[in-house]
PDB file of C-alpha atoms in Angstrom:
ATOM      1  CA  MET A 265      -7.141  10.487  37.360  1.00 42.00           C
ATOM      2  CA  PRO A 266      -6.733   6.847  36.261  1.00 44.00           C
ATOM      3  CA  VAL A 267      -8.582   5.824  33.101  1.00 47.00           C
ATOM      4  CA  MET A 268     -10.191   2.401  32.621  1.00 49.00           C
ATOM      5  CA  LYS A 269      -8.925   0.809  29.418  1.00 51.00           C
ATOM      6  CA  ARG A 270      -9.834  -2.780  28.634  1.00 55.00           C
ATOM      7  CA  GLY A 271     -10.329  -3.685  32.259  1.00 55.00           C
ATOM      8  CA  SER A 272      -7.153  -2.226  33.766  1.00 57.00           C
ATOM      9  CA  ASN A 273      -6.325   1.103  35.337  1.00 60.00           C
ATOM     10  CA  ILE A 274      -3.931   3.269  33.387  1.00 57.00           C
ATOM     11  CA  ASP A 275      -2.604   6.303  35.176  1.00 59.00           C
ATOM     12  CA  PRO A 276      -1.122   8.860  32.759  1.00 57.00           C
ATOM     13  CA  VAL A 277       1.485   9.753  35.378  1.00 58.00           C
ATOM     14  CA  ASP A 278       2.915   6.238  35.079  1.00 60.00           C
ATOM     15  CA  ALA A 279       3.051   6.280  31.268  1.00 58.00           C
ATOM     16  CA  GLN A 280       6.436   6.804  29.662  1.00 60.00           C
ATOM     17  CA  VAL A 281       6.412   9.786  27.315  1.00 61.00           C
ATOM     18  CA  GLY A 282       7.180   8.574  23.816  1.00 58.00           C
ATOM     19  CA  GLY A 283       6.677   4.934  24.824  1.00 60.00           C
ATOM     20  CA  ASP A 284       4.634   2.362  22.925  1.00 57.00           C
ATOM     21  CA  ALA A 285       1.476   3.323  24.821  1.00 57.00           C
ATOM     22  CA  ASP A 286       1.807   7.012  23.950  1.00 55.00           C
ATOM     23  CA  LEU A 287      -0.980   7.973  21.526  1.00 55.00           C
ATOM     24  CA  ASP A 288      -0.487  10.789  19.033  1.00 55.00           C
ATOM     25  CA  GLY A 289      -3.266  13.397  18.921  1.00 51.00           C
ATOM     26  CA  ILE A 290      -6.300  11.612  17.553  1.00 49.00           C
ATOM     27  CA  ALA A 291      -4.483   8.365  16.796  1.00 57.00           C
ATOM     28  CA  GLN A 292      -6.836   5.592  15.850  1.00 59.00           C
ATOM     29  CA  THR A 293      -7.425   3.177  18.681  1.00 78.00           C
ATOM     30  CA  ILE A 294     -10.100   1.367  16.670  1.00 89.00           C
ATOM     31  CA  THR A 295      -9.193  -0.323  13.406  1.00 90.00           C
ATOM     32  CA  ALA A 296     -11.112  -2.203  10.729  1.00 93.00           C
ATOM     33  CA  ASP A 297      -9.581  -5.401  12.136  1.00 93.00           C
ATOM     34  CA  ASP A 298     -11.067  -4.579  15.546  1.00 94.00           C
ATOM     35  CA  ILE A 299     -14.503  -4.121  13.986  1.00 95.00           C
ATOM     36  CA  ASN A 300     -14.254  -7.455  12.139  1.00 95.00           C
ATOM     37  CA  ALA A 301     -13.047  -9.192  15.292  1.00 95.00           C
ATOM     38  CA  VAL A 302     -16.156  -8.036  17.147  1.00 96.00           C
ATOM     39  CA  LEU A 303     -18.417  -8.947  14.226  1.00 95.00           C
ATOM     40  CA  LEU A 304     -17.036 -12.491  14.040  1.00 94.00           C
ATOM     41  CA  SER A 305     -16.502 -13.104  17.764  1.00 94.00           C
ATOM     42  CA  PRO A 306     -18.244 -15.975  19.572  1.00 94.00           C
ATOM     43  CA  GLU A 307     -19.963 -13.510  21.950  1.00 94.00           C
ATOM     44  CA  SER A 308     -23.740 -13.209  21.855  1.00 95.00           C
ATOM     45  CA  VAL A 309     -25.266 -10.989  19.194  1.00 95.00           C
ATOM     46  CA  ASP A 310     -26.463  -8.583  21.883  1.00 95.00           C
ATOM     47  CA  GLN A 311     -22.950  -8.280  23.347  1.00 96.00           C
ATOM     48  CA  ARG A 312     -21.403  -7.715  19.923  1.00 96.00           C
ATOM     49  CA  LEU A 313     -23.990  -5.040  19.106  1.00 97.00           C
ATOM     50  CA  GLU A 314     -23.298  -3.306  22.403  1.00 96.00           C
ATOM     51  CA  THR A 315     -19.543  -3.360  21.726  1.00 96.00           C
ATOM     52  CA  LEU A 316     -19.966  -2.038  18.188  1.00 97.00           C
ATOM     53  CA  LYS A 317     -22.229   0.779  19.379  1.00 96.00           C
ATOM     54  CA  ALA A 318     -19.667   1.735  22.023  1.00 95.00           C
ATOM     55  CA  MET A 319     -16.934   1.766  19.363  1.00 94.00           C
ATOM     56  CA  ARG A 320     -19.114   3.976  17.158  1.00 95.00           C
ATOM     57  CA  GLY A 321     -19.747   6.347  20.046  1.00 94.00           C
ATOM     58  CA  GLU A 322     -16.016   6.650  20.693  1.00 91.00           C
ATOM     59  CA  LEU A 323     -15.310   7.479  17.054  1.00 91.00           C
ATOM     60  CA  GLU A 324     -18.153   9.994  16.899  1.00 90.00           C
ATOM     61  CA  ALA A 325     -16.872  11.711  20.037  1.00 88.00           C
ATOM     62  CA  ARG A 326     -13.453  12.106  18.444  1.00 84.00           C
ATOM     63  CA  SER A 327     -14.650  12.986  14.930  1.00 82.00           C
ATOM     64  CA  HIS A 328     -14.630  16.752  15.633  1.00 82.00           C
ATOM     65  CA  ALA A 329     -10.834  16.600  15.446  1.00 79.00           C
ATOM     66  CA  ASP A 330     -10.778  14.417  12.325  1.00 77.00           C
ATOM     67  CA  PHE A 331      -9.729  16.918   9.689  1.00 79.00           C
ATOM     68  CA  GLY A 332      -8.635  14.187   7.268  1.00 80.00           C
ATOM     69  CA  ASN A 333     -12.023  12.425   7.375  1.00 83.00           C
ATOM     70  CA  GLU A 334     -10.277   9.199   8.374  1.00 82.00           C
ATOM     71  CA  MET A 335     -12.939   8.115  10.858  1.00 86.00           C
ATOM     72  CA  ALA A 336     -15.841   8.142   8.393  1.00 89.00           C
ATOM     73  CA  PRO A 337     -14.844   4.808   6.762  1.00 93.00           C
ATOM     74  CA  LEU A 338     -14.547   3.188  10.201  1.00 93.00           C
ATOM     75  CA  ILE A 339     -17.957   4.526  11.232  1.00 94.00           C
ATOM     76  CA  ASN A 340     -19.364   3.157   7.954  1.00 96.00           C
ATOM     77  CA  ASP A 341     -17.802  -0.248   8.698  1.00 96.00           C
ATOM     78  CA  ILE A 342     -19.332  -0.239  12.167  1.00 97.00           C
ATOM     79  CA  ASP A 343     -22.742   0.731  10.773  1.00 97.00           C
ATOM     80  CA  ALA A 344     -22.542  -2.137   8.256  1.00 97.00           C
ATOM     81  CA  ALA A 345     -21.578  -4.585  11.015  1.00 97.00           C
ATOM     82  CA  ILE A 346     -24.438  -3.371  13.225  1.00 97.00           C
ATOM     83  CA  GLU A 347     -26.872  -3.781  10.333  1.00 96.00           C
ATOM     84  CA  GLN A 348     -25.574  -7.274   9.596  1.00 95.00           C
ATOM     85  CA  LEU A 349     -25.926  -8.373  13.241  1.00 95.00           C
ATOM     86  CA  SER A 350     -29.337  -6.718  13.608  1.00 93.00           C
ATOM     87  CA  HIS A 351     -30.706  -9.080  10.978  1.00 88.00           C
ATOM     88  CA  ARG A 352     -29.692 -12.026  13.163  1.00 77.00           C
ATOM     89  CA  LEU A 353     -31.980 -10.980  16.014  1.00 69.00           C
TER      90      LEU A 353
END
Protein backbone atom coordinates (compact mmCIF):
# COMPACT_ATOMS: atom_id res chain seq x y z
CA MET A 1 0.00 0.00 0.00
CA PRO A 2 1.46 3.41 -0.93
CA VAL A 3 2.31 5.72 1.97
CA MET A 4 1.85 9.50 1.84
CA LYS A 5 5.09 11.24 2.75
CA ARG A 6 5.37 15.00 2.38
CA GLY A 7 2.71 15.15 -0.29
CA SER A 8 3.88 12.36 -2.59
CA ASN A 9 3.06 8.69 -2.83
CA ILE A 10 5.86 6.33 -1.94
CA ASP A 11 5.30 2.70 -2.74
CA PRO A 12 7.69 0.41 -0.83
CA VAL A 13 7.78 -1.92 -3.83
CA ASP A 14 9.45 0.83 -5.86
CA ALA A 15 12.07 1.62 -3.21
CA GLN A 16 15.58 0.33 -3.80
CA VAL A 17 16.76 -1.82 -0.90
CA GLY A 18 19.79 -0.18 0.66
CA GLY A 19 19.18 3.06 -1.25
CA ASP A 20 19.24 6.55 0.23
CA ALA A 21 15.53 6.36 1.08
CA ASP A 22 15.92 3.10 3.01
CA LEU A 23 15.35 3.77 6.72
CA ASP A 24 17.03 1.62 9.36
CA GLY A 25 14.74 0.27 12.09
CA ILE A 26 13.62 3.28 14.08
CA ALA A 27 15.85 5.75 12.26
CA GLN A 28 15.06 9.32 13.15
CA THR A 29 13.04 11.06 10.50
CA ILE A 30 12.61 14.11 12.73
CA THR A 31 15.64 16.08 13.85
CA ALA A 32 16.22 19.08 16.09
CA ASP A 33 16.80 21.11 12.91
CA ASP A 34 13.34 20.10 11.67
CA ILE A 35 11.78 21.26 14.94
CA ASN A 36 13.59 24.62 14.76
CA ALA A 37 12.60 25.04 11.12
CA VAL A 38 8.93 24.66 12.05
CA LEU A 39 9.30 26.96 15.05
CA LEU A 40 10.87 29.73 12.96
CA SER A 41 8.87 29.23 9.75
CA PRO A 42 6.72 32.03 8.30
CA GLU A 43 3.58 29.85 8.59
CA SER A 44 0.82 30.94 10.94
CA VAL A 45 1.19 30.08 14.61
CA ASP A 46 -1.76 27.70 14.36
CA GLN A 47 -0.17 25.84 11.43
CA ARG A 48 3.17 25.58 13.21
CA LEU A 49 1.49 24.26 16.36
CA GLU A 50 -0.39 21.68 14.32
CA THR A 51 2.84 20.55 12.62
CA LEU A 52 4.71 20.33 15.92
CA LYS A 53 1.92 18.30 17.51
CA ALA A 54 1.94 15.91 14.55
CA MET A 55 5.72 15.54 14.89
CA ARG A 56 5.31 14.81 18.61
CA GLY A 57 2.65 12.22 17.88
CA GLU A 58 4.94 10.48 15.40
CA LEU A 59 7.78 10.32 17.92
CA GLU A 60 5.48 9.08 20.68
CA ALA A 61 4.14 6.34 18.41
CA ARG A 62 7.68 5.15 17.74
CA SER A 63 9.02 5.59 21.29
CA HIS A 64 8.12 2.00 22.30
CA ALA A 65 11.07 0.84 20.20
CA ASP A 66 13.44 3.53 21.50
CA PHE A 67 15.67 1.50 23.79
CA GLY A 68 18.40 4.15 23.78
CA ASN A 69 16.04 6.92 24.93
CA GLU A 70 17.05 8.99 21.91
CA MET A 71 13.56 10.34 21.23
CA ALA A 72 13.05 11.91 24.66
CA PRO A 73 15.26 14.96 23.90
CA LEU A 74 13.39 15.53 20.62
CA ILE A 75 10.03 15.28 22.38
CA ASN A 76 11.33 17.78 24.97
CA ASP A 77 12.39 20.14 22.16
CA ILE A 78 8.96 19.87 20.58
CA ASP A 79 7.25 20.52 23.92
CA ALA A 80 9.40 23.63 24.43
CA ALA A 81 8.58 24.87 20.92
CA ILE A 82 4.85 24.27 21.48
CA GLU A 83 5.02 26.17 24.77
CA GLN A 84 6.88 29.05 23.13
CA LEU A 85 4.34 29.32 20.29
CA SER A 86 1.38 28.94 22.66
CA HIS A 87 2.39 32.18 24.36
CA ARG A 88 2.04 33.98 21.03
CA LEU A 89 -1.67 33.18 20.73
